[in-house]
Short mmCIF file of C-alpha atoms in Angstrom, two decimals:
data_model
loop_
_atom_site.label_atom_id
_atom_site.label_comp_id
_atom_site.label_asym_id
_atom_site.label_seq_id
_atom_site.Cartn_x
_atom_site.Cartn_y
_atom_site.Cartn_z
CA MET B 1 0.00 0.00 0.00
CA ILE B 2 1.07 3.58 -0.57
CA ARG B 3 2.14 5.44 2.52
CA ASN B 4 1.61 9.21 2.61
CA GLY B 5 1.43 9.17 -1.17
CA HIS B 6 5.17 8.80 -1.61
CA GLY B 7 6.18 5.25 -0.90
CA VAL B 8 5.43 1.76 0.26
CA ALA B 9 5.95 0.58 3.80
CA GLY B 10 9.24 -1.31 3.79
CA GLY B 11 9.39 -0.98 0.00
CA ALA B 12 12.75 0.76 -0.17
CA GLU B 13 14.41 -2.22 1.54
CA ARG B 14 12.55 -4.85 -0.45
CA ARG B 15 14.70 -7.74 -1.58
CA GLY B 16 14.33 -9.66 -4.82
CA PRO B 17 13.85 -13.44 -5.12
CA ALA B 18 16.39 -15.60 -3.24
CA GLY B 19 17.49 -12.56 -1.23
CA ARG B 20 19.20 -10.81 -4.16
CA ARG B 21 19.17 -7.04 -4.41
CA ALA B 22 15.83 -5.77 -5.67
CA VAL B 23 15.79 -4.47 -9.26
CA ARG B 24 14.41 -0.94 -9.13
CA VAL B 25 12.62 0.35 -12.22
CA TRP B 26 11.86 3.98 -13.15
CA CYS B 27 8.98 5.21 -15.31
CA ASP B 28 7.94 8.79 -15.87
CA GLY B 29 5.36 10.74 -17.80
CA CYS B 30 2.43 13.14 -17.76
CA TYR B 31 -0.11 10.40 -16.92
CA ASP B 32 -2.86 12.79 -17.92
CA MET B 33 -6.35 11.27 -18.06
CA VAL B 34 -4.85 8.00 -16.83
CA HIS B 35 -6.26 5.14 -18.91
CA TYR B 36 -5.57 1.44 -19.34
CA GLY B 37 -2.78 2.23 -21.83
CA HIS B 38 -0.83 3.94 -19.04
CA SER B 39 -1.69 1.12 -16.63
CA ASN B 40 -0.50 -1.49 -19.12
CA GLN B 41 2.82 0.31 -19.55
CA LEU B 42 3.31 0.33 -15.77
CA ARG B 43 2.30 -3.34 -15.52
CA GLN B 44 4.92 -4.28 -18.11
CA ALA B 45 7.56 -2.10 -16.42
CA ARG B 46 6.86 -3.63 -12.99
CA ALA B 47 7.29 -7.12 -14.49
CA MET B 48 10.85 -6.17 -15.49
CA GLY B 49 11.92 -5.67 -11.87
CA ASP B 50 10.92 -5.85 -8.21
CA TYR B 51 10.10 -2.25 -7.31
CA LEU B 52 8.50 0.39 -9.56
CA ILE B 53 8.98 4.12 -9.03
CA VAL B 54 6.89 6.45 -11.20
CA GLY B 55 7.81 10.09 -11.74
CA VAL B 56 4.95 12.41 -12.68
CA HIS B 57 5.52 15.79 -14.34
CA THR B 58 4.07 19.09 -13.10
CA ASP B 59 1.37 21.07 -14.90
CA GLU B 60 3.96 23.75 -15.71
CA GLU B 61 6.35 21.29 -17.40
CA ILE B 62 3.56 19.64 -19.42
CA ALA B 63 2.19 23.02 -20.55
CA LYS B 64 5.68 24.03 -21.68
CA HIS B 65 6.47 20.88 -23.68
CA LYS B 66 3.06 19.56 -24.83
CA GLY B 67 0.17 21.86 -23.99
CA PRO B 68 -2.39 22.10 -21.17
CA PRO B 69 -3.04 18.91 -19.16
CA VAL B 70 -6.64 17.84 -18.55
CA PHE B 71 -6.03 16.90 -14.90
CA THR B 72 -4.13 18.94 -12.31
CA GLN B 73 -0.83 17.59 -11.04
CA GLU B 74 -2.34 16.68 -7.65
CA GLU B 75 -5.08 14.69 -9.42
CA ARG B 76 -2.48 12.96 -11.59
CA TYR B 77 -0.28 12.04 -8.62
CA LYS B 78 -3.25 10.40 -6.88
CA MET B 79 -4.34 8.57 -10.03
CA VAL B 80 -0.91 6.99 -10.54
CA GLN B 81 -0.71 6.05 -6.85
CA ALA B 82 -3.96 4.09 -7.27
CA ILE B 83 -2.53 1.81 -10.01
CA LYS B 84 -1.77 -1.54 -8.39
CA TRP B 85 1.64 -2.11 -10.00
CA VAL B 86 3.08 1.18 -8.70
CA ASP B 87 5.22 0.99 -5.55
CA GLU B 88 6.18 4.66 -5.25
CA VAL B 89 5.29 7.99 -6.86
CA VAL B 90 7.72 10.89 -7.29
CA PRO B 91 5.90 14.23 -7.78
CA ALA B 92 7.37 16.97 -10.00
CA ALA B 93 9.67 14.62 -11.91
CA PRO B 94 11.83 16.35 -14.56
CA TYR B 95 10.44 16.18 -18.12
CA VAL B 96 13.78 15.00 -19.53
CA THR B 97 14.93 11.70 -18.01
CA THR B 98 18.57 11.84 -16.93
CA LEU B 99 21.10 9.48 -15.36
CA GLU B 100 21.11 11.84 -12.37
CA THR B 101 17.42 11.10 -11.77
CA LEU B 102 17.90 7.33 -12.07
CA ASP B 103 20.83 7.45 -9.65
CA LYS B 104 18.96 9.71 -7.19
CA TYR B 105 16.23 7.07 -6.79
CA ASN B 106 18.67 4.15 -7.05
CA CYS B 107 16.99 2.82 -10.20
CA ASP B 108 18.71 0.33 -12.49
CA PHE B 109 16.95 1.49 -15.67
CA CYS B 110 13.88 3.28 -16.96
CA VAL B 111 11.05 1.89 -19.08
CA HIS B 112 8.94 3.63 -21.71
CA GLY B 113 6.55 2.51 -24.44
CA ASN B 114 7.69 2.09 -28.04
CA ASP B 115 6.47 5.55 -29.02
CA ILE B 116 8.37 8.81 -28.80
CA THR B 117 8.38 11.64 -26.23
CA LEU B 118 9.80 14.97 -27.32
CA THR B 119 10.75 18.21 -25.60
CA VAL B 120 9.44 21.57 -26.75
CA ASP B 121 12.43 21.85 -29.12
CA GLY B 122 11.90 18.37 -30.60
CA GLN B 123 14.55 16.39 -28.69
CA ASP B 124 14.04 12.80 -27.50
CA THR B 125 13.54 13.04 -23.72
CA TYR B 126 15.22 9.64 -23.19
CA GLU B 127 18.33 10.26 -25.30
CA GLU B 128 20.79 10.35 -22.36
CA VAL B 129 19.61 7.14 -20.68
CA LYS B 130 19.40 5.36 -24.04
CA GLN B 131 23.04 6.18 -24.79
CA ALA B 132 24.04 4.91 -21.34
CA GLY B 133 22.26 1.57 -21.89
CA ARG B 134 19.82 2.18 -19.04
CA TYR B 135 16.66 2.26 -21.12
CA ARG B 136 14.15 -0.54 -21.70
CA GLU B 137 11.15 -0.52 -23.97
CA CYS B 138 7.72 -2.07 -23.54
CA LYS B 139 4.93 -2.47 -26.07
CA ARG B 140 2.53 0.43 -26.40
CA THR B 141 -1.15 -0.48 -25.96
CA GLN B 142 -2.97 -0.21 -29.28
CA GLY B 143 -6.37 1.46 -29.51
CA VAL B 144 -6.16 4.16 -26.87
CA SER B 145 -4.45 7.46 -26.24
CA THR B 146 -5.32 10.60 -24.32
CA THR B 147 -5.49 12.31 -27.71
CA ASP B 148 -8.15 9.87 -28.92
CA LEU B 149 -10.23 10.20 -25.73
CA VAL B 150 -10.18 13.99 -26.05
CA GLY B 151 -11.31 13.58 -29.66
CA ARG B 152 -14.23 11.35 -28.65
CA MET B 153 -15.44 13.99 -26.20
CA LEU B 154 -15.18 16.79 -28.73
CA LEU B 155 -16.94 14.83 -31.46
CA VAL B 156 -20.02 13.92 -29.34
CA THR B 157 -21.05 10.76 -31.21
CA LYS B 158 -21.82 7.29 -29.84
CA ALA B 159 -19.76 5.43 -32.43
CA HIS B 160 -17.12 4.36 -29.91
CA HIS B 161 -19.64 2.17 -28.02
CA SER B 162 -18.81 -1.52 -28.30
CA SER B 163 -22.18 -2.53 -29.77
CA GLN B 164 -22.13 -0.18 -32.74
CA GLU B 165 -20.44 -0.18 -36.09
CA MET B 166 -18.10 2.71 -36.72
CA SER B 167 -20.23 5.48 -38.23
CA SER B 168 -19.08 7.38 -41.31
CA GLU B 169 -18.60 10.49 -39.15
CA TYR B 170 -16.42 8.67 -36.62
CA ARG B 171 -14.52 6.88 -39.40
CA GLU B 172 -13.77 10.23 -41.04
CA TYR B 173 -12.59 11.55 -37.67
CA ALA B 174 -10.51 8.41 -37.02
CA ASP B 175 -8.90 8.61 -40.46
CA SER B 176 -7.98 12.27 -40.06
CA PHE B 177 -7.25 12.60 -36.35
CA GLY B 178 -3.76 11.15 -36.51
CA LYS B 179 -2.80 13.08 -39.61
CA CYS B 180 -1.24 16.42 -40.28
CA PRO B 181 0.72 17.78 -43.25
CA GLY B 182 3.44 15.27 -44.03
CA GLY B 183 1.75 11.99 -43.19
CA ARG B 184 0.21 9.95 -40.40
CA ASN B 185 1.57 9.59 -36.89
CA PRO B 186 1.94 5.89 -35.95
CA TRP B 187 1.74 6.59 -32.20
CA THR B 188 -1.10 9.04 -31.63
CA GLY B 189 -3.48 8.23 -34.46
CA VAL B 190 -6.74 6.47 -33.69
CA SER B 191 -6.91 2.69 -33.85
CA GLN B 192 -9.66 0.41 -32.65
CA PHE B 193 -9.17 -1.33 -29.30
CA LEU B 194 -9.55 -5.11 -29.54
CA GLN B 195 -10.20 -6.82 -26.22
CA THR B 196 -8.68 -10.25 -25.61
CA SER B 197 -8.97 -12.74 -22.77
CA GLN B 198 -5.19 -12.53 -22.34
CA LYS B 199 -5.36 -8.78 -21.65
CA ILE B 200 -8.03 -9.31 -18.99
CA ILE B 201 -5.94 -12.09 -17.39
CA GLN B 202 -2.91 -9.79 -17.30
CA PHE B 203 -4.90 -7.10 -15.47
CA ALA B 204 -6.99 -9.33 -13.17
CA SER B 205 -5.81 -10.40 -9.72
CA GLY B 206 -7.13 -13.94 -10.23
CA LYS B 207 -7.89 -14.17 -6.50
CA GLU B 208 -11.24 -15.31 -5.15
CA PRO B 209 -12.64 -14.08 -1.82
CA GLN B 210 -11.02 -15.83 1.12
CA PRO B 211 -12.67 -16.79 4.45
CA GLY B 212 -12.78 -13.74 6.70
CA GLU B 213 -12.79 -11.23 3.84
CA THR B 214 -15.69 -8.78 3.52
CA VAL B 215 -17.21 -8.86 0.02
CA ILE B 216 -18.26 -5.33 -0.96
CA TYR B 217 -20.16 -4.67 -4.19
CA VAL B 218 -20.22 -1.35 -6.07
CA ALA B 219 -21.72 -0.65 -9.49
CA GLY B 220 -21.63 2.08 -12.11
CA ALA B 221 -20.23 3.26 -15.43
CA PHE B 222 -16.72 4.08 -14.12
CA ASP B 223 -16.27 6.04 -17.34
CA LEU B 224 -12.97 7.88 -17.97
CA PHE B 225 -11.78 6.33 -14.70
CA HIS B 226 -10.78 9.38 -12.66
CA ILE B 227 -9.91 10.67 -9.20
CA GLY B 228 -13.58 10.81 -8.15
CA HIS B 229 -13.80 7.05 -8.73
CA VAL B 230 -10.48 6.45 -6.96
CA ASP B 231 -11.52 8.47 -3.89
CA PHE B 232 -14.82 6.57 -3.73
CA LEU B 233 -13.18 3.13 -4.06
CA LYS B 234 -10.53 4.04 -1.49
CA GLU B 235 -13.26 4.94 1.04
CA VAL B 236 -15.11 1.69 0.23
CA TYR B 237 -11.87 -0.26 0.71
CA LYS B 238 -11.44 1.25 4.17
CA LEU B 239 -14.83 -0.07 5.36
CA ALA B 240 -13.45 -3.51 6.22
CA GLU B 241 -10.27 -4.88 7.73
CA ARG B 242 -9.97 -7.40 4.88
CA PRO B 243 -12.01 -6.02 1.97
CA TYR B 244 -12.74 -7.79 -1.31
CA VAL B 245 -14.22 -5.15 -3.59
CA ILE B 246 -16.24 -6.23 -6.65
CA ALA B 247 -17.04 -3.51 -9.20
CA GLY B 248 -20.04 -4.09 -11.47
CA LEU B 249 -19.71 -2.29 -14.82
CA HIS B 250 -22.90 -1.54 -16.74
CA PHE B 251 -23.27 -2.21 -20.46
CA ASP B 252 -22.73 0.74 -22.81
CA GLN B 253 -26.42 0.85 -23.76
CA GLU B 254 -27.41 0.96 -20.08
CA VAL B 255 -24.98 3.78 -19.34
CA ASN B 256 -26.30 5.68 -22.33
CA ARG B 257 -29.86 5.22 -21.04
CA TYR B 258 -29.18 6.91 -17.72
CA LYS B 259 -26.38 9.29 -18.78
CA GLY B 260 -27.47 10.24 -22.31
CA LYS B 261 -25.43 12.24 -24.87
CA ASN B 262 -22.43 10.23 -26.11
CA TYR B 263 -21.78 8.49 -22.79
CA PRO B 264 -19.95 6.33 -22.01
CA ILE B 265 -16.84 7.89 -23.58
CA MET B 266 -14.97 4.61 -23.05
CA ASN B 267 -16.71 1.40 -24.06
CA LEU B 268 -17.26 -1.54 -21.72
CA HIS B 269 -14.04 -3.36 -22.67
CA GLU B 270 -11.94 -0.25 -22.06
CA ARG B 271 -13.67 0.54 -18.77
CA THR B 272 -13.07 -3.02 -17.56
CA LEU B 273 -9.28 -2.69 -17.83
CA SER B 274 -9.25 0.77 -16.24
CA VAL B 275 -11.08 -0.51 -13.15
CA LEU B 276 -9.10 -3.77 -12.94
CA ALA B 277 -5.88 -1.72 -12.75
CA CYS B 278 -7.04 -0.02 -9.53
CA ARG B 279 -5.40 -1.33 -6.35
CA TYR B 280 -8.69 -1.06 -4.42
CA VAL B 281 -10.61 -3.43 -6.74
CA SER B 282 -10.39 -7.23 -6.53
CA GLU B 283 -12.85 -8.26 -9.24
CA VAL B 284 -14.97 -6.77 -12.03
CA VAL B 285 -18.38 -7.92 -13.28
CA ILE B 286 -18.34 -7.15 -17.01
CA GLY B 287 -21.84 -6.02 -17.99
CA ALA B 288 -23.47 -6.06 -14.56
CA PRO B 289 -27.27 -5.76 -14.33
CA TYR B 290 -28.46 -2.26 -13.48
CA ALA B 291 -30.61 -3.49 -10.60
CA VAL B 292 -28.64 -5.15 -7.79
CA THR B 293 -30.70 -8.33 -7.56
CA ALA B 294 -30.99 -11.00 -4.86
CA GLU B 295 -29.47 -13.43 -7.39
CA LEU B 296 -26.36 -11.23 -7.79
CA LEU B 297 -25.99 -10.75 -4.03
CA ASN B 298 -26.26 -14.51 -3.40
CA HIS B 299 -23.98 -15.45 -6.30
CA PHE B 300 -21.09 -13.30 -5.02
CA LYS B 301 -21.98 -13.75 -1.32
CA VAL B 302 -22.05 -9.96 -0.95
CA ASP B 303 -21.79 -8.57 2.60
CA LEU B 304 -22.19 -4.88 1.73
CA VAL B 305 -23.36 -2.78 -1.25
CA CYS B 306 -22.05 0.79 -1.61
CA HIS B 307 -22.96 3.79 -3.73
CA GLY B 308 -21.52 7.30 -3.80
CA LYS B 309 -23.35 10.60 -3.39
CA THR B 310 -24.24 10.86 -7.07
CA GLU B 311 -27.88 10.59 -8.11
CA ILE B 312 -29.36 7.09 -8.30
CA VAL B 313 -31.34 6.99 -11.55
CA PRO B 314 -34.40 4.65 -11.41
CA ASP B 315 -34.41 1.45 -13.45
CA LYS B 316 -36.39 1.24 -16.72
CA ASP B 317 -39.54 0.32 -14.78
CA GLY B 318 -39.10 3.23 -12.37
CA SER B 319 -37.88 1.06 -9.48
CA ASP B 320 -34.90 1.73 -7.21
CA PRO B 321 -31.96 -0.39 -8.47
CA TYR B 322 -30.75 -0.73 -4.86
CA GLN B 323 -34.08 -1.79 -3.35
CA GLU B 324 -32.89 -5.37 -2.66
CA PRO B 325 -29.70 -4.51 -0.70
CA LYS B 326 -31.69 -1.81 1.13
CA ARG B 327 -34.32 -4.39 2.05
CA LYS B 328 -31.58 -6.68 3.39
CA GLY B 329 -30.02 -3.80 5.38
CA ILE B 330 -26.65 -4.07 3.60
CA PHE B 331 -26.75 -0.82 1.59
CA CYS B 332 -24.33 1.98 2.45
CA GLN B 333 -23.93 5.43 0.87
CA ILE B 334 -20.35 6.72 0.81
CA ASP B 335 -19.13 10.32 0.65
CA SER B 336 -15.77 10.22 -1.12
CA GLY B 337 -15.10 13.89 -0.48
CA SER B 338 -14.51 14.39 -4.23
CA ASP B 339 -16.87 16.33 -6.47
CA LEU B 340 -15.14 15.37 -9.72
CA THR B 341 -17.41 13.61 -12.22
CA THR B 342 -17.06 12.45 -15.82
CA ASP B 343 -19.34 15.36 -16.79
CA LEU B 344 -16.94 17.87 -15.24
CA ILE B 345 -13.97 16.37 -17.11
CA VAL B 346 -15.83 16.68 -20.42
CA GLN B 347 -16.72 20.29 -19.52
CA ARG B 348 -13.01 21.02 -18.94
CA ILE B 349 -12.27 19.67 -22.40
CA ILE B 350 -15.05 21.54 -24.20
CA LYS B 351 -14.20 24.80 -22.40
CA ASN B 352 -10.64 24.55 -23.75
CA ARG B 353 -11.56 22.89 -27.03
CA LEU B 354 -9.51 25.11 -29.34
CA GLU B 355 -6.50 24.90 -27.04
CA TYR B 356 -6.65 21.08 -26.98
CA GLU B 357 -7.12 20.85 -30.75
CA ALA B 358 -4.09 23.10 -31.22
CA ARG B 359 -2.16 20.97 -28.72
CA ASN B 360 -2.96 17.76 -30.63
CA GLN B 361 -1.97 19.24 -34.01
CA LYS B 362 1.26 20.66 -32.58
CA LYS B 363 2.15 17.31 -30.97
CA GLU B 364 1.46 15.45 -34.24
CA ALA B 365 3.58 17.85 -36.29
CA LYS B 366 6.51 17.66 -33.86
CA GLU B 367 6.48 13.85 -33.78
CA LEU B 368 6.24 13.57 -37.57
CA ALA B 369 9.14 16.00 -38.00
CA PHE B 370 11.20 13.83 -35.64
CA LEU B 371 10.23 10.70 -37.62
CA GLU B 372 11.24 12.31 -40.91
CA ALA B 373 14.58 13.49 -39.50
CA THR B 374 15.26 9.99 -38.16
CA ARG B 375 14.41 8.42 -41.53
CA GLN B 376 16.72 10.83 -43.37
CA HIS B 377 19.55 10.14 -40.93
CA GLU B 378 19.15 6.36 -41.35
CA SER B 379 19.11 6.63 -45.14
CA GLN B 380 22.43 8.48 -45.29
CA PRO B 381 25.30 6.50 -46.90
CA THR B 382 27.76 4.95 -44.42
CA GLY B 383 30.54 7.35 -43.51
CA GLU B 384 28.52 10.47 -44.16
CA THR B 385 28.42 12.80 -41.17
CA ASP B 386 25.57 14.78 -39.66
#
């Protein structure tokens, strides 16, 4: 568990298998609008060692090099701390990764996805550690990026829902979103997310409730998994000495019924991975019924059902979806202390729409220029200098 937001109890002295010195791994980034792509990078990085330290950049640094972040730095620190593969978070990490930073935190190497991160002047932020042989690469998760999620919000269609074919409008957006003069960006452009059983297995804990554990059930959309969700789940987790938290995720059509507009922004498959990555969640019900039925409570042997302070929308027939746990006396309403909702995040985006669109175009252009320069350098005859 994270202690005071900056470490793990006893983590710094953790030993590796057979008593060998623990391999300490460094990751860093903006981690803005943390999604399952970020979580998957951190999962892969953690698998390369024994202890994972994640550096998160400040709002000021991100604004300088990329453009305005969606979440504040405090929100981003808390989001990364909630990812179950993270052992320690370093706030205000430098944007350019240096050997000095790796040595300061006693890290053997750093890990980044197989895309590119550039400074404001177009330099590779990992150049120094790459040259020193202290850089490792993991596979980038296809089908999601912060850029794509921002685009879905701005477009306000429902074509990203798992049950629908890609509409001509969304296809046109998808075809053009990753393009700017000079070609298509292979990293930021839109690609469809394809869920596999292997991906779910990689994210899932695989642990069933043990005797003495308190089974707590929560349900919702958990769309654009954010700090409001994390604060709620953390409070739920604290309700028992040995909690086993099951999160029920509603189908896209159900979420759209009670939320309207183009919600959910992330489809059911994407939302599943985002919630599974949270350290306070033990299990996810993929496509949970809207009404918490006696059958569901008995099946999972639920001890307690929790809901936040958000409005409880009646079921299709006008009934209270929580009437059964209320009847059994196992319903509990939780105040997370956070007022952040998915609606508020979308409002932040729309309010700064032009700024975000400019940010995306600028990022695309910079990455494509770097790609072109790299290609030209590689195509030079042997012996020719820079």
